[in-house]
CSV table of C-alpha atoms and ligand atoms in Angstrom, one decimal:
chain,number,residue,atom,x,y,z
A,48,MET,CA,-15.0,6.8,0.0
A,49,ASN,CA,-15.5,10.0,2.2
A,50,SER,CA,-13.0,11.3,4.6
A,51,TYR,CA,-15.0,10.1,7.6
A,52,LEU,CA,-14.9,6.5,6.4
A,53,ARG,CA,-11.3,6.7,5.4
A,54,ASN,CA,-10.3,8.1,8.8
A,55,PHE,CA,-12.4,5.5,10.6
A,56,ASN,CA,-9.9,2.9,9.5
A,57,LEU,CA,-7.6,1.8,12.3
A,58,SER,CA,-4.3,1.6,10.5
A,59,SER,CA,-2.8,5.0,9.7
A,60,MET,CA,-2.0,5.5,6.0
A,61,ILE,CA,-0.7,8.7,4.6
A,62,LEU,CA,0.5,9.8,1.2
A,63,ALA,CA,3.6,12.0,1.3
A,64,VAL,CA,4.3,14.3,-1.7
A,65,ASP,CA,7.6,16.1,-2.2
A,66,VAL,CA,7.2,18.7,-4.9
A,67,GLY,CA,10.8,19.4,-5.9
A,68,ASN,CA,12.2,21.8,-8.4
A,69,THR,CA,12.2,19.3,-11.2
A,70,ARG,CA,10.1,16.3,-10.3
A,71,ILE,CA,7.5,15.1,-7.8
A,72,LYS,CA,8.3,12.2,-5.5
A,73,SER,CA,5.7,10.5,-3.5
A,74,ALA,CA,5.3,7.6,-1.1
A,75,VAL,CA,2.5,5.8,0.6
A,76,PHE,CA,3.2,5.2,4.3
A,77,GLU,CA,1.5,2.6,6.5
A,78,ASN,CA,2.5,2.8,10.1
A,79,ASN,CA,5.7,4.7,9.1
A,80,ILE,CA,6.8,2.1,6.6
A,81,ILE,CA,6.9,2.9,2.9
A,82,LEU,CA,4.4,0.7,1.0
A,83,GLU,CA,4.9,2.1,-2.4
A,84,GLN,CA,6.8,4.9,-4.1
A,85,PHE,CA,6.1,7.1,-7.2
A,86,VAL,CA,8.1,9.6,-9.2
A,87,PHE,CA,6.3,11.8,-11.7
A,88,GLU,CA,6.3,15.0,-13.7
A,89,LYS,CA,4.3,18.1,-12.5
A,90,ASN,CA,1.8,17.9,-15.4
A,91,GLU,CA,0.9,14.3,-14.3
A,92,LEU,CA,0.1,15.3,-10.7
A,93,GLN,CA,-3.7,15.0,-10.6
A,94,LYS,CA,-3.9,11.9,-12.7
A,95,LYS,CA,-1.2,10.1,-10.6
A,96,ILE,CA,-2.7,11.0,-7.3
A,97,GLU,CA,-6.1,9.8,-8.4
A,98,ILE,CA,-4.5,6.5,-9.3
A,99,ILE,CA,-2.7,6.2,-6.0
A,100,LEU,CA,-5.8,7.0,-4.0
A,101,LYS,CA,-7.9,4.5,-5.9
A,102,LYS,CA,-5.3,1.8,-5.3
A,103,HIS,CA,-4.8,2.6,-1.6
A,104,GLN,CA,-8.3,3.3,-0.3
A,105,ASN,CA,-7.2,3.6,3.3
A,106,ILE,CA,-5.1,6.7,2.8
A,107,SER,CA,-6.5,9.3,5.2
A,108,ASP,CA,-4.1,12.2,4.8
A,109,LEU,CA,-2.1,13.7,2.0
A,110,VAL,CA,1.0,15.6,3.2
A,111,VAL,CA,2.7,18.0,0.8
A,112,ALA,CA,6.0,19.8,1.0
A,113,SER,CA,6.6,22.0,-2.0
A,114,VAL,CA,9.5,24.1,-3.2
A,115,GLY,CA,8.2,23.9,-6.7
A,116,SER,CA,5.8,26.0,-8.7
A,117,ILE,CA,2.6,24.1,-8.1
A,118,SER,CA,-0.6,25.6,-6.9
A,119,LYS,CA,-2.5,24.5,-3.8
A,120,GLU,CA,-5.7,24.1,-5.9
A,121,ASP,CA,-4.0,21.2,-7.7
A,122,PHE,CA,-4.3,19.3,-4.4
A,123,LEU,CA,-7.5,20.7,-3.0
A,124,VAL,CA,-9.5,18.8,-5.6
A,125,PHE,CA,-8.9,15.7,-3.5
A,126,GLU,CA,-10.3,17.3,-0.3
A,127,LYS,CA,-13.6,15.5,-0.6
A,128,ASP,CA,-11.8,12.2,-0.2
A,129,ILE,CA,-8.9,12.9,2.2
A,130,LYS,CA,-7.4,15.5,4.4
A,131,ILE,CA,-4.8,17.7,2.7
A,132,ASN,CA,-2.0,19.0,4.8
A,133,PHE,CA,0.6,21.5,3.4
A,134,ILE,CA,3.7,21.7,5.5
A,135,SER,CA,4.6,25.4,5.9
A,136,HIS,CA,6.8,27.8,7.9
A,137,GLN,CA,3.9,28.2,10.4
A,138,ASP,CA,4.1,24.6,11.5
A,139,GLN,CA,5.8,23.3,14.6
A,140,PHE,CA,9.3,22.0,13.9
A,141,PRO,CA,11.5,20.1,16.3
A,142,PHE,CA,14.4,22.6,16.1
A,143,GLN,CA,15.0,26.2,16.8
A,144,ASN,CA,15.5,28.1,13.5
A,145,LEU,CA,18.5,30.4,13.8
A,146,TYR,CA,18.5,31.3,10.1
A,147,GLU,CA,18.6,35.1,9.7
A,148,THR,CA,15.8,34.9,7.2
A,149,PRO,CA,13.7,31.9,8.5
A,150,LEU,CA,10.8,32.6,6.2
A,151,THR,CA,12.9,32.2,3.1
A,152,LEU,CA,14.4,28.9,4.2
A,153,GLY,CA,13.3,26.2,1.8
A,154,ILE,CA,10.5,23.9,3.1
A,155,ASP,CA,12.5,20.9,1.9
A,156,ARG,CA,15.4,22.0,4.0
A,157,MET,CA,13.2,22.4,7.0
A,158,VAL,CA,11.6,19.0,6.5
A,159,LEU,CA,15.0,17.3,6.1
A,160,SER,CA,16.2,19.0,9.3
A,161,ALA,CA,13.2,17.9,11.2
A,162,GLY,CA,13.8,14.4,10.0
A,163,ALA,CA,17.4,14.5,11.1
A,164,VAL,CA,16.4,15.7,14.5
A,165,LEU,CA,13.7,13.2,15.0
A,166,GLN,CA,15.6,10.2,13.6
A,167,PHE,CA,19.0,11.1,15.0
A,168,PRO,CA,18.4,12.6,18.4
A,169,LYS,CA,21.0,14.3,20.7
A,170,GLN,CA,23.8,14.7,18.1
A,171,ASN,CA,25.1,17.1,15.6
A,172,ARG,CA,23.8,16.4,12.1
A,173,LEU,CA,24.7,17.5,8.6
A,174,VAL,CA,22.1,16.8,5.9
A,175,ILE,CA,23.2,16.9,2.3
A,176,ASP,CA,20.5,16.8,-0.4
A,177,ALA,CA,21.9,16.3,-3.8
A,178,GLY,CA,19.0,17.2,-6.0
A,179,THR,CA,18.5,20.0,-8.6
A,180,CYS,CA,20.4,22.1,-6.1
A,181,ILE,CA,22.7,20.6,-3.5
A,182,THR,CA,21.8,21.8,-0.1
A,183,TYR,CA,23.8,21.5,3.2
A,184,ASP,CA,21.9,21.9,6.5
A,185,PHE,CA,23.5,21.7,9.9
A,186,ILE,CA,21.5,21.1,13.1
A,187,ASP,CA,23.5,21.0,16.3
A,188,GLU,CA,23.1,18.6,19.2
A,189,ASN,CA,21.0,21.2,21.0
A,190,ASN,CA,18.6,21.2,18.1
A,191,ASN,CA,19.6,24.6,16.8
A,192,TYR,CA,19.2,24.9,13.0
A,193,LEU,CA,22.3,26.9,12.0
A,194,GLY,CA,22.1,27.1,8.2
A,195,GLY,CA,24.4,25.6,5.6
A,196,ALA,CA,24.9,26.1,1.9
A,197,ILE,CA,23.2,26.0,-1.5
A,198,SER,CA,25.1,25.1,-4.7
A,199,PRO,CA,24.1,23.8,-8.2
A,200,GLY,CA,23.3,20.1,-8.5
A,201,ILE,CA,25.0,17.7,-10.9
A,202,ARG,CA,22.6,18.0,-13.7
A,203,LEU,CA,22.4,21.8,-13.3
A,204,ARG,CA,26.2,22.0,-13.7
A,205,TYR,CA,26.1,20.0,-16.9
A,206,GLU,CA,23.3,22.1,-18.3
A,207,SER,CA,25.0,25.4,-17.2
A,208,LEU,CA,28.2,24.5,-19.0
A,209,HIS,CA,26.3,23.8,-22.2
A,210,ASN,CA,23.8,26.7,-21.9
A,211,TYR,CA,26.3,29.5,-21.1
A,212,THR,CA,29.1,28.6,-23.6
A,213,ALA,CA,29.3,28.2,-27.4
A,214,LYS,CA,31.3,25.0,-27.6
A,215,LEU,CA,30.5,22.8,-24.7
A,216,PRO,CA,28.2,19.8,-25.4
A,217,LEU,CA,25.3,18.8,-23.1
A,218,LEU,CA,26.4,15.6,-21.4
A,219,THR,CA,24.7,13.3,-18.9
A,220,VAL,CA,26.4,12.2,-15.8
A,221,GLU,CA,29.2,9.7,-16.1
A,222,ASN,CA,31.9,8.5,-13.8
A,223,PRO,CA,35.2,10.3,-14.5
A,224,GLU,CA,38.0,7.8,-15.1
A,225,ASN,CA,40.6,10.2,-14.0
A,226,PHE,CA,40.8,13.6,-12.5
A,227,ILE,CA,42.9,14.7,-15.5
A,228,GLY,CA,40.4,14.9,-18.3
A,229,ASN,CA,42.2,14.3,-21.6
A,230,SER,CA,39.3,15.2,-23.9
A,231,THR,CA,36.4,17.7,-23.8
A,232,ASN,CA,33.9,15.2,-22.6
A,233,LYS,CA,36.3,13.8,-19.9
A,234,SER,CA,37.2,17.3,-18.8
A,235,ILE,CA,33.5,18.1,-18.3
A,236,HIS,CA,32.8,14.9,-16.4
A,237,SER,CA,35.9,15.5,-14.2
A,238,GLY,CA,34.9,19.1,-13.6
A,239,VAL,CA,31.3,18.3,-12.7
A,240,VAL,CA,31.6,15.0,-10.8
A,241,ASN,CA,35.0,15.5,-9.2
A,242,GLY,CA,34.0,19.1,-8.5
A,243,VAL,CA,30.9,18.0,-6.6
A,244,VAL,CA,32.8,15.3,-4.7
A,245,HIS,CA,35.6,17.7,-3.7
A,246,GLU,CA,33.0,20.3,-2.7
A,247,MET,CA,31.2,17.8,-0.4
A,248,ASP,CA,34.4,16.4,1.1
A,249,GLY,CA,35.7,19.9,1.5
A,250,PHE,CA,32.5,21.1,3.3
A,251,ILE,CA,32.5,18.0,5.5
A,252,ASN,CA,36.1,18.6,6.5
A,253,GLN,CA,35.4,22.2,7.3
A,254,TYR,CA,32.5,21.2,9.6
A,255,LYS,CA,34.9,18.7,11.2
A,256,GLU,CA,37.2,21.5,12.2
A,257,GLN,CA,34.4,23.2,14.1
A,258,TYR,CA,32.4,20.1,15.4
A,259,SER,CA,34.4,17.0,16.3
A,260,LYS,CA,31.5,14.6,15.9
A,261,PHE,CA,28.4,14.7,13.7
A,262,THR,CA,26.1,12.4,11.7
A,263,ILE,CA,26.1,12.9,7.9
A,264,ILE,CA,22.9,12.1,6.0
A,265,LEU,CA,23.1,12.1,2.2
A,266,THR,CA,20.0,12.1,0.1
A,267,GLY,CA,18.5,13.4,-3.2
A,268,GLY,CA,18.4,12.1,-6.8
A,269,ASP,CA,22.3,12.0,-7.0
A,270,GLY,CA,22.8,10.8,-3.4
A,271,VAL,CA,23.6,7.2,-4.2
A,272,PHE,CA,25.9,8.0,-7.1
A,273,LEU,CA,27.9,10.4,-4.9
A,274,ALA,CA,27.9,8.3,-1.7
A,275,LYS,CA,30.3,5.8,-3.3
A,276,ARG,CA,32.7,8.5,-4.2
A,277,LEU,CA,33.1,10.4,-1.0
A,278,LYS,CA,36.0,9.9,1.3
A,279,ASN,CA,33.9,10.5,4.4
A,280,THR,CA,31.6,8.0,5.9
A,281,ILE,CA,28.0,8.9,5.4
A,282,PHE,CA,24.5,7.6,5.9
A,283,ALA,CA,23.0,7.5,2.4
A,284,ASN,CA,19.2,7.2,2.2
A,285,SER,CA,17.5,8.3,-1.0
A,286,ASN,CA,14.1,8.3,0.8
A,287,PHE,CA,15.2,10.6,3.5
A,288,LEU,CA,13.1,13.5,2.4
A,289,LEU,CA,9.9,11.5,2.1
A,290,GLU,CA,10.6,9.7,5.4
A,291,SER,CA,11.2,13.1,7.0
A,292,LEU,CA,8.0,14.4,5.6
A,293,ASN,CA,6.1,11.5,7.3
A,294,HIS,CA,8.0,12.2,10.6
A,295,THR,CA,7.3,16.0,10.3
A,296,PHE,CA,3.6,15.3,9.9
A,297,GLN,CA,3.5,12.9,12.8
A,298,TYR,CA,5.3,15.5,14.9
A,299,LYS,CA,2.8,18.2,13.8
A,300,ILE,CA,-0.2,16.1,14.8
A,301,LYS,CA,1.3,15.3,18.2
A,302,ASN,CA,2.0,19.0,18.9
A,303,ASP,CA,-1.0,20.7,17.4
B,446,ATP,N1,14.7,11.4,-14.6
B,446,ATP,C1,15.4,12.3,-14.0
B,446,ATP,N2,15.1,13.6,-14.0
B,446,ATP,C2,15.8,14.6,-13.4
B,446,ATP,N3,16.9,14.3,-12.6
B,446,ATP,C3,17.3,13.0,-12.5
B,446,ATP,C4,16.6,12.0,-13.2
B,446,ATP,N4,17.2,10.8,-12.8
B,446,ATP,C5,18.2,11.1,-12.1
B,446,ATP,N5,18.3,12.4,-11.9
B,446,ATP,C6,19.3,13.1,-11.1
B,446,ATP,O1,18.7,13.6,-9.9
B,446,ATP,C7,19.1,15.0,-9.7
B,446,ATP,C8,17.8,15.7,-9.3
B,446,ATP,O2,17.5,15.2,-8.0
B,446,ATP,P1,16.0,15.2,-7.5
B,446,ATP,O3,15.2,14.4,-8.3
B,446,ATP,O4,16.2,14.9,-6.0
B,446,ATP,O5,15.7,16.8,-7.7
B,446,ATP,P2,14.3,17.5,-7.6
B,446,ATP,O6,13.2,16.7,-8.1
B,446,ATP,O7,14.5,18.9,-8.2
B,446,ATP,O8,14.2,17.6,-6.1
B,446,ATP,P3,14.7,18.8,-5.2
B,446,ATP,O9,13.9,20.0,-5.5
B,446,ATP,O10,14.6,18.2,-3.9
B,446,ATP,O11,16.1,19.0,-5.6
B,446,ATP,C9,19.7,15.5,-11.0
B,446,ATP,O12,20.9,16.2,-10.7
B,446,ATP,C10,20.0,14.2,-11.8
B,446,ATP,O13,21.3,14.0,-12.0
B,447,PAU,C1,17.5,25.6,-2.3
B,447,PAU,C2,16.3,24.9,-2.8
B,447,PAU,C3,16.0,25.4,-4.2
B,447,PAU,C4,16.6,23.4,-2.8
B,447,PAU,O1,15.5,22.7,-3.2
B,447,PAU,C5,15.1,25.2,-1.9
B,447,PAU,O2,15.4,24.8,-0.6
B,447,PAU,C6,14.7,26.6,-1.8
B,447,PAU,O3,14.0,27.1,-2.7
B,447,PAU,N1,15.2,27.4,-0.8
B,447,PAU,C7,14.9,28.7,-0.5
B,447,PAU,C8,16.2,29.5,-0.1
B,447,PAU,C9,16.8,29.0,1.2
B,447,PAU,O4,16.6,27.8,1.6
B,447,PAU,O5,17.4,29.8,1.8
B,448,K,K1,17.6,19.6,-3.2
């Protein structure tokens, strides 16, 4: 189907694609609701998108936010069928970017912040994305993006301990039974998982000293696992980046 016919369709259907550092996550949105979701590796990109477009013939737009190493050409092959939109620093965002180096701010962090502003208006917000890296982003009630923090994600911590030592095994994430690890494995699990949990609670408490009230949004591949372990009350949504990508795109269309 050509793009004219696709766009002729009344219901708005978009394919949002989040190219992360490790994997690609994607969702089909119809009228702002997720119809179907997909997770795949970078080398499967074209094959998977082809399948998705074949299955959902009414998709009119593909919206991409990428922090990964993927080339635009990989998407442009679909241009004959649908409109391709790359979210970039040049786009309109619903916040004022006070980062000292706005052009080096990760597009994923900008999309998350846009989502936070559009979905949680008129309040301070802290967005935590627990993915390959853990990112913290703070947008105040006046929609100023202030910045935040970047630290290694859970899997990265396990891999670093193994890769940069002679004796530490490579483990996969496990719930630590106790903060006192009484074996090598348990010490690693405590160090990684309790370390991340203390880091998050610590950051949240530090923000609380400066801002009495704010909404906390937790997302990313490790978001659900971590949400249960935090002392602070948070809003956990593993689809927050994809949903924010849809909102950022809608905002861009409205303001272009
Ligand atoms: N199959 C998987 N591959 C990689 N990470 C996984 C997988 N399943 C769960 N995870 C967890 O998800 C985390 C990575 O999160 P996520 O998938 O959001 O990262 P990402 O694809 O690099 O995206 P981002 O670039 O936004 O961080 C890892 O720390 C790991 O513990
Ligand atoms: C921090 C990551 C790797 C998280 O995905 C990404 O947002 C990124 O590449 N950021 C660029 C540096 C910055 O945000 O200041
Ligand atoms: K991340």
